[in-house]
């Protein structure tokens, strides 16, 4: 049975060992991203970016901004980033870039920011390997169990375009998208078993969503029959915009630092090209399985979902995204050479920064397409939340049977009842790690026997 049927849920993943070049690349990129964050030119966390405007204009302190960044990032770093890296063997942006946001903003001196960022990169490449070796030697190997998460993440993620179509254009068109995707998944499994079954389905779903959105925008911009086009109401792009001067100043500020952004784009693209880094949950497992074209496809859809958010928050705050529009992820996965990745990453970031103002104007003229992006972003979150929760329970069952499910599910429910101390997306993987530690303690006390040892 080919990987189109079951995407190697328990197949071996990347060992968390890095070559010297990979180690230096991770450390260097972390140092650079911390320096950029210290300069308030870019941050990875979309939730932090709006707060950067007050920091840039001196209306808030560095410590206060760092506290906001830590509060919005810590749950993702330790509850999602670290567990996903340990289970897939592939680094991710929550583990690599969110901490450098915090460290860079917190650093009181420019020279200290890259030192702190580089230190975090070293901790990642050396510390994860040690943690991986230690955990896999335990009686209850919860990292191997966490590989069970790959199946629901990869297959349920396929449905995000269906959710987006349904929420924006109604149940009938959502049903059409669902039938098309299901048919393509079944056909791919049967006819092209070597291809990830969700890849053609996601492509069709996203194309349907974009088609519906563009058709609506065209209809709404078309003048009424018999109407006088010369006296139509001013379009949003034509009306006086009180934010125009702020957007213009932010775009100009970013353009002044174009060489630094080009270096950043080059570094992130090389990191993706080395195939030790994935831009998302599904992408990490696809890269671990060597499915680089499919990983590029998945992250391209993330670009569609997050581009408007990144563009508008960058224009409003003067702080760009650490990974830009994240186009450097899919480009990097597909490039054959790190030197080519350096060149392409630098050029892509240069084009993005120079085009930022124009992109903002275009988005203002396409309200339905902009709304589709927001729907995609929400649908990605909804599907991944369910997939990660379900995968966490599968991992719990693999390592501890009913007792494992009780502990993981119980921790998740307690977290919900306590007002989500751990962010919902990260609650499941964090619960699996806690449950794995607890089961090993119970094994040491003679109160639990792993299934493999019974």
Coordinates of C-alpha atoms in Angstrom, one line a residue:
X1 CA 0.0 0.0 0.0
X2 CA 1.5 3.3 -1.1
X3 CA 1.8 6.6 0.9
X4 CA -1.3 7.9 -0.9
X5 CA -3.3 5.5 1.3
X6 CA -1.7 6.1 4.7
X7 CA 1.0 8.8 5.0
X8 CA 3.4 6.7 7.1
X9 CA 1.9 7.6 10.5
X10 CA 4.5 5.5 12.3
X11 CA 7.2 5.7 9.6
X12 CA 10.6 6.8 10.6
X13 CA 11.1 10.6 10.6
X14 CA 14.1 12.7 10.5
X15 CA 16.5 12.1 13.3
X16 CA 17.0 15.3 15.2
X17 CA 20.7 15.5 14.3
X18 CA 22.1 18.3 12.2
X19 CA 25.2 18.6 10.1
X20 CA 27.7 21.4 11.0
X21 CA 26.4 23.5 8.1
X22 CA 22.8 23.1 9.3
X23 CA 23.7 23.9 12.8
X24 CA 25.5 27.1 11.8
X25 CA 22.6 28.0 9.5
X26 CA 20.0 27.7 12.3
X27 CA 22.2 29.6 14.7
X28 CA 22.9 32.3 12.2
X29 CA 19.2 32.7 11.2
X30 CA 18.2 32.9 14.8
X31 CA 20.8 35.6 15.5
X32 CA 19.6 37.6 12.5
X33 CA 15.9 37.3 13.4
X34 CA 16.6 38.4 16.9
X35 CA 18.5 41.5 15.6
X36 CA 15.7 42.4 13.3
X37 CA 13.1 42.0 16.1
X38 CA 15.3 44.2 18.3
X39 CA 15.2 46.9 15.6
X40 CA 11.4 46.6 15.5
X41 CA 11.7 45.9 11.7
X42 CA 10.0 42.5 11.8
X43 CA 8.5 39.9 14.2
X44 CA 7.0 36.5 13.4
X45 CA 4.0 36.6 15.8
X46 CA 1.1 38.2 13.9
X47 CA -0.5 39.1 17.2
X48 CA 2.6 41.1 18.4
X49 CA 3.0 43.1 15.2
X50 CA 0.1 45.6 16.0
X51 CA 1.8 46.4 19.3
X52 CA 5.0 47.4 17.5
X53 CA 3.7 50.7 16.3
X54 CA 3.7 52.1 19.9
X55 CA 7.1 50.7 20.5
X56 CA 8.5 52.2 17.3
X57 CA 7.1 55.7 18.3
X58 CA 8.4 55.4 21.9
X59 CA 4.9 55.2 23.5
X60 CA 5.7 51.9 25.2
X61 CA 8.9 50.4 26.7
X62 CA 11.0 47.6 25.4
X63 CA 10.2 45.5 28.5
X64 CA 6.4 45.9 28.2
X65 CA 6.6 45.0 24.5
X66 CA 8.7 41.9 25.3
X67 CA 6.2 40.9 27.9
X68 CA 3.3 41.1 25.4
X69 CA 5.4 39.0 22.9
X70 CA 6.2 36.4 25.6
X71 CA 2.6 36.1 26.7
X72 CA 1.4 35.6 23.1
X73 CA 4.2 33.2 22.2
X74 CA 5.1 31.0 25.1
X75 CA 2.2 28.5 24.8
X76 CA 3.0 28.0 21.1
X77 CA 6.7 27.5 21.7
X78 CA 6.5 24.9 24.5
X79 CA 3.1 23.4 23.7
X80 CA 3.3 23.2 19.9
X81 CA 6.7 24.1 18.5
X82 CA 8.8 21.7 20.7
X83 CA 6.4 18.7 20.6
X84 CA 6.0 19.0 16.8
X85 CA 9.8 19.2 16.3
X86 CA 10.4 16.2 18.5
X87 CA 7.7 14.1 16.9
X88 CA 8.5 15.0 13.3
X89 CA 12.2 15.5 13.5
X90 CA 11.7 18.8 11.6
X91 CA 12.1 22.3 13.0
X92 CA 9.2 24.8 12.8
X93 CA 8.7 28.6 13.0
X94 CA 7.1 28.4 16.5
X95 CA 10.2 26.9 17.9
X96 CA 12.7 28.9 15.9
X97 CA 11.2 32.3 15.4
X98 CA 8.8 33.0 18.3
X99 CA 11.6 32.9 20.9
X100 CA 13.8 35.2 18.9
X101 CA 11.0 37.7 18.7
X102 CA 11.0 37.8 22.5
X103 CA 14.8 37.7 23.0
X104 CA 15.3 40.4 20.3
X105 CA 12.8 42.8 21.7
X106 CA 13.9 42.2 25.3
X107 CA 17.7 42.7 24.6
X108 CA 18.6 46.2 25.8
X109 CA 21.6 46.6 23.4
X110 CA 21.8 45.9 19.6
X111 CA 24.9 43.7 20.0
X112 CA 23.2 41.6 22.6
X113 CA 20.2 40.7 20.5
X114 CA 22.1 38.5 18.0
X115 CA 24.0 36.8 20.8
X116 CA 20.8 35.9 22.5
X117 CA 19.2 34.8 19.3
X118 CA 22.2 32.7 18.3
X119 CA 22.2 31.2 21.8
X120 CA 18.6 30.1 21.3
X121 CA 19.5 28.6 17.9
X122 CA 22.3 26.6 19.6
X123 CA 20.0 25.4 22.3
X124 CA 17.5 24.2 19.6
X125 CA 20.0 22.3 17.5
X126 CA 21.9 20.7 20.4
X127 CA 19.2 20.5 23.1
X128 CA 16.6 18.9 21.0
X129 CA 18.9 16.1 20.0
X130 CA 19.7 15.4 23.6
X131 CA 16.1 15.5 24.6
X132 CA 15.2 13.2 21.7
X133 CA 17.8 10.6 22.7
X134 CA 16.8 10.7 26.3
X135 CA 13.1 10.3 25.7
X136 CA 13.4 7.5 23.1
X137 CA 15.3 5.5 25.7
X138 CA 12.4 5.6 28.2
X139 CA 10.0 2.6 28.7
X140 CA 7.2 4.7 27.4
X141 CA 8.4 6.4 24.3
X142 CA 5.9 9.2 23.8
X143 CA 7.8 10.8 21.0
X144 CA 7.3 7.8 18.7
X145 CA 3.7 7.7 19.8
X146 CA 3.3 11.3 18.8
X147 CA 4.0 10.4 15.2
X148 CA 0.4 9.1 15.2
X149 CA -0.5 12.8 14.9
X150 CA 0.6 12.9 11.2
X151 CA -2.4 11.0 9.8
X152 CA -5.2 13.3 11.1
X153 CA -3.1 16.4 10.6
X154 CA -2.4 15.6 6.9
X155 CA -5.9 14.3 6.0
X156 CA -8.1 16.7 8.0
X157 CA -6.0 19.6 6.8
X158 CA -7.2 18.7 3.3
X159 CA -10.7 20.0 4.2
X160 CA -9.8 23.6 5.1
X161 CA -10.9 25.0 1.6
X162 CA -14.3 23.3 2.1
X163 CA -14.8 25.1 5.4
X164 CA -13.7 28.4 3.9
X165 CA -16.1 28.0 0.9
X166 CA -19.0 27.1 3.2
X167 CA -18.5 30.0 5.6
X168 CA -18.1 32.6 2.8
X169 CA -20.4 31.3 0.1
X170 CA -23.0 29.1 1.8
X171 CA -23.8 25.4 2.2
X172 CA -24.5 24.6 -1.4
X173 CA -21.2 25.7 -2.8
X174 CA -19.5 24.2 0.3
X175 CA -21.1 20.9 -0.5
X176 CA -19.9 21.1 -4.1
X177 CA -16.3 21.8 -2.9
X178 CA -16.6 18.9 -0.4
X179 CA -17.7 16.4 -3.1
X180 CA -15.0 17.5 -5.5
X181 CA -12.3 17.2 -2.8
X182 CA -13.5 13.7 -1.6
X183 CA -13.6 12.5 -5.2
X184 CA -10.1 13.7 -5.8
X185 CA -8.8 12.1 -2.6
X186 CA -10.3 8.7 -3.6
X187 CA -9.1 9.0 -7.2
X188 CA -5.6 10.0 -6.1
X189 CA -5.4 7.0 -3.7
X190 CA -6.4 4.7 -6.5
X191 CA -4.6 6.1 -9.5
X192 CA -1.5 7.8 -8.0
X193 CA -0.7 6.1 -4.7
X194 CA 2.8 7.7 -4.7
X195 CA 1.2 11.2 -4.4
X196 CA -0.1 12.5 -1.1
X197 CA -3.8 12.1 -1.5
X198 CA -4.8 15.5 -0.2
X199 CA -2.6 17.5 -2.6
X200 CA -4.9 17.6 -5.7
X201 CA -8.0 18.0 -3.4
X202 CA -6.6 21.0 -1.7
X203 CA -5.6 22.6 -5.0
X204 CA -9.1 22.1 -6.4
X205 CA -10.7 23.5 -3.2
X206 CA -8.5 26.6 -3.1
X207 CA -9.2 27.3 -6.8
X208 CA -12.9 27.0 -6.2
X209 CA -12.7 29.5 -3.3
X210 CA -10.7 32.0 -5.4
X211 CA -13.0 31.5 -8.4
X212 CA -16.1 32.2 -6.3
X213 CA -14.5 35.3 -4.7
X214 CA -13.3 36.8 -8.0
X215 CA -16.7 36.2 -9.6
X216 CA -18.4 38.0 -6.7
X217 CA -16.0 41.0 -6.9
X218 CA -16.5 41.2 -10.7
X219 CA -20.3 41.2 -10.3
X220 CA -20.2 43.8 -7.5
X221 CA -17.9 46.2 -9.5
X222 CA -20.0 45.9 -12.6
X223 CA -22.3 49.0 -13.0
X224 CA -26.1 48.5 -12.9
X225 CA -27.8 48.4 -16.4
X226 CA -28.8 51.9 -17.4
X227 CA -26.7 53.4 -14.6
X228 CA -24.4 56.4 -15.0
X229 CA -20.8 55.2 -14.4
X230 CA -19.7 58.8 -14.3
X231 CA -21.7 59.5 -11.2
X232 CA -21.0 56.3 -9.3
X233 CA -20.0 56.4 -5.6
X234 CA -16.3 56.7 -5.0
X235 CA -14.6 53.4 -4.5
X236 CA -12.7 52.8 -1.2
X237 CA -9.4 53.3 -3.0
X238 CA -10.5 56.7 -4.2
X239 CA -11.8 58.1 -1.0
X240 CA -9.6 60.0 1.4
X241 CA -8.0 57.4 3.6
X242 CA -6.9 58.7 7.1
X243 CA -4.5 55.7 7.3
X244 CA -2.8 56.5 4.0
X245 CA 0.0 58.6 5.5
X246 CA 0.7 56.0 8.2
X247 CA 0.8 53.3 5.6
X248 CA 3.1 55.3 3.4
X249 CA 5.5 56.1 6.2
X250 CA 5.6 52.4 7.3
X251 CA 6.4 51.2 3.8
X252 CA 9.1 53.8 3.4
X253 CA 10.6 52.8 6.8
X254 CA 10.8 49.1 5.6
X255 CA 12.3 50.1 2.2
X256 CA 15.1 52.0 3.9
X257 CA 16.3 48.7 5.4
X258 CA 16.0 46.6 2.2
X259 CA 19.5 45.1 2.4
X260 CA 18.7 43.7 5.9
X261 CA 15.5 42.2 4.7
X262 CA 17.2 40.6 1.7
X263 CA 19.7 39.0 4.1
X264 CA 16.7 37.8 6.2
X265 CA 15.0 36.3 3.1
X266 CA 18.1 34.6 2.1
X267 CA 18.6 33.0 5.5
X268 CA 15.0 31.8 5.9
X269 CA 15.0 30.4 2.3
X270 CA 18.2 28.4 2.9
X271 CA 16.8 27.0 6.1
X272 CA 13.8 25.7 4.2
X273 CA 16.0 24.4 1.4
X274 CA 18.0 22.3 3.8
X275 CA 14.8 20.4 4.6
X276 CA 15.3 20.6 8.3
X277 CA 12.6 23.2 8.7
X278 CA 8.8 23.2 7.9
X279 CA 6.5 26.2 7.9
X280 CA 3.5 24.4 9.5
X281 CA 2.1 21.3 11.2
X282 CA 1.2 19.4 8.0
X283 CA 4.4 20.7 6.3
X284 CA 6.6 19.3 9.0
X285 CA 5.4 15.7 8.5
X286 CA 5.4 16.0 4.7
X287 CA 9.1 17.1 4.8
X288 CA 9.9 14.3 7.2
X289 CA 8.5 11.9 4.6
X290 CA 10.5 13.6 1.8
X291 CA 7.4 14.9 0.1
X292 CA 8.8 18.3 -0.8
X293 CA 6.5 19.3 -3.6
X294 CA 3.4 18.5 -1.5
X295 CA 4.9 20.5 1.4
X296 CA 5.5 23.5 -1.0
X297 CA 1.9 23.2 -2.1
X298 CA 0.6 23.3 1.5
X299 CA 2.6 26.3 2.5
X300 CA 1.6 28.1 -0.7
X301 CA -2.0 27.9 0.6
X302 CA -0.8 29.5 3.9
X303 CA 0.6 32.4 1.8
X304 CA -2.9 32.9 0.4
X305 CA -4.4 32.9 3.9
X306 CA -1.9 35.1 5.6
X307 CA -0.7 37.5 3.0
X308 CA -3.5 40.2 3.6
X309 CA -3.0 40.0 7.3
X310 CA 0.8 40.3 7.1
X311 CA 0.5 43.1 4.5
X312 CA -2.0 45.2 6.4
X313 CA -0.4 44.8 9.9
X314 CA 3.0 45.6 8.4
X315 CA 1.7 48.8 6.8
X316 CA -0.1 49.8 10.0
X317 CA 2.8 49.1 12.4
X318 CA 6.0 49.5 10.3
X319 CA 7.1 45.9 11.3
X320 CA 7.2 43.2 8.7
X321 CA 6.9 39.4 9.1
X322 CA 10.1 37.5 9.9
X323 CA 9.3 35.1 7.1
X324 CA 7.7 37.9 5.0
X325 CA 4.6 36.5 3.2
X326 CA 6.2 33.0 3.8
X327 CA 6.7 32.6 0.0
X328 CA 10.3 31.7 0.8
X329 CA 9.1 28.5 2.5
X330 CA 7.7 26.7 -0.6
X331 CA 10.4 28.2 -2.9
X332 CA 13.1 26.9 -0.5
X333 CA 11.7 23.4 -0.4
X334 CA 11.9 23.0 -4.1
X335 CA 15.3 24.6 -4.8
X336 CA 18.2 22.2 -5.5
X337 CA 21.0 24.3 -4.1
X338 CA 21.5 26.4 -1.0
X339 CA 23.3 29.0 -3.0
X340 CA 20.3 29.3 -5.3
X341 CA 18.2 29.6 -2.1
X342 CA 20.3 32.6 -1.0
X343 CA 19.7 34.4 -4.2
X344 CA 16.0 33.6 -4.5
X345 CA 15.3 34.3 -0.9
X346 CA 16.9 37.7 -1.1
X347 CA 15.1 38.6 -4.4
X348 CA 11.7 37.5 -3.1
X349 CA 12.0 39.6 0.1
X350 CA 13.2 42.6 -1.9
X351 CA 10.2 42.2 -4.2
X352 CA 7.8 41.8 -1.3
X353 CA 9.0 44.9 0.6
X354 CA 9.0 47.0 -2.6
X355 CA 5.5 45.9 -3.5
X356 CA 4.0 46.3 -0.1
X357 CA 2.2 49.5 -0.7
X358 CA 0.8 48.3 -4.1
X359 CA -0.4 45.1 -2.5
X360 CA -2.2 47.1 0.2
X361 CA -4.0 49.1 -2.6
X362 CA -5.0 46.0 -4.5
X363 CA -6.4 44.3 -1.5
X364 CA -8.6 47.4 -0.9
X365 CA -10.2 46.8 -4.3
X366 CA -10.9 43.1 -3.9
X367 CA -13.1 42.8 -0.7
X368 CA -14.4 39.3 -1.5
X369 CA -10.9 38.0 -2.2
X370 CA -9.6 39.7 1.0
X371 CA -12.5 38.0 2.9
X372 CA -11.6 34.7 1.4
X373 CA -8.1 35.0 2.8
X374 CA -9.6 35.6 6.3
X375 CA -11.8 32.6 5.8
X376 CA -8.9 30.4 4.8
X377 CA -6.9 31.5 7.8
X378 CA -9.8 30.6 10.1
X379 CA -10.5 27.3 8.3
X380 CA -6.8 26.3 8.7
X381 CA -7.0 27.0 12.4
X382 CA -10.3 25.0 12.8
X383 CA -9.1 22.0 10.9
X384 CA -5.7 21.9 12.6
X385 CA -7.3 22.2 16.0
X386 CA -9.5 19.2 15.4
X387 CA -6.6 17.3 13.8
X388 CA -4.1 18.0 16.5
X389 CA -6.6 17.1 19.3
X390 CA -7.6 13.9 17.5
X391 CA -3.9 13.1 16.8
X392 CA -3.0 13.7 20.5
X393 CA -5.6 11.2 21.6
X394 CA -4.3 8.7 19.0
X395 CA -0.8 9.2 20.5
X396 CA -2.2 8.8 24.0
X397 CA -3.8 5.5 23.0
X398 CA -0.6 4.3 21.4
X399 CA 1.5 4.9 24.5
X400 CA -0.9 4.2 27.3
X401 CA -4.2 2.8 26.0
X402 CA -7.2 3.9 28.0
X403 CA -5.1 5.4 30.8
X404 CA -3.2 7.5 28.3
X405 CA -6.5 8.7 26.7
X406 CA -7.8 9.5 30.2
X407 CA -4.7 11.6 31.1
X408 CA -4.4 13.5 27.8
X409 CA -8.2 14.0 27.4
X410 CA -8.5 15.0 31.0
X411 CA -5.7 17.5 30.8
X412 CA -7.2 19.0 27.7
X413 CA -10.6 19.4 29.4
X414 CA -9.1 20.9 32.5
X415 CA -7.3 23.4 30.4
X416 CA -10.6 24.4 28.8
X417 CA -12.3 24.6 32.2
X418 CA -9.5 26.9 33.5
X419 CA -9.9 29.4 30.6
X420 CA -7.2 27.9 28.3
X421 CA -4.0 28.5 30.3
X422 CA -2.3 26.8 27.4
X423 CA -3.6 27.9 24.0
X424 CA -6.0 25.5 22.5
X425 CA -3.9 24.5 19.5
X426 CA -1.0 23.6 21.8
X427 CA -3.0 22.0 24.6
X428 CA -3.1 18.5 23.0
X429 CA 0.6 18.0 22.3
X430 CA 1.5 19.5 25.6
X431 CA -0.9 17.1 27.3
X432 CA 0.8 14.1 25.5
X433 CA 4.2 15.1 26.8
X434 CA 2.8 15.5 30.4
X435 CA 1.0 12.1 30.0
X436 CA 4.2 10.5 28.7
X437 CA 6.2 11.7 31.7
X438 CA 3.4 10.6 34.1
X439 CA 3.3 7.1 32.5
X440 CA 7.0 6.7 32.9
X441 CA 6.7 7.7 36.5
X442 CA 4.0 5.1 37.0
X443 CA 6.1 2.5 35.2
X444 CA 8.9 3.2 37.6
X445 CA 6.6 2.7 40.6
X446 CA 5.4 -0.6 39.1
X447 CA 1.9 0.8 38.5
X448 CA 1.8 0.7 34.7
X449 CA 3.1 -1.6 32.1
X450 CA 3.5 -0.4 28.5
X451 CA 1.7 -2.4 25.8
X452 CA 4.9 -3.4 24.2
X453 CA 6.2 -4.8 27.5
X454 CA 3.1 -6.5 28.6

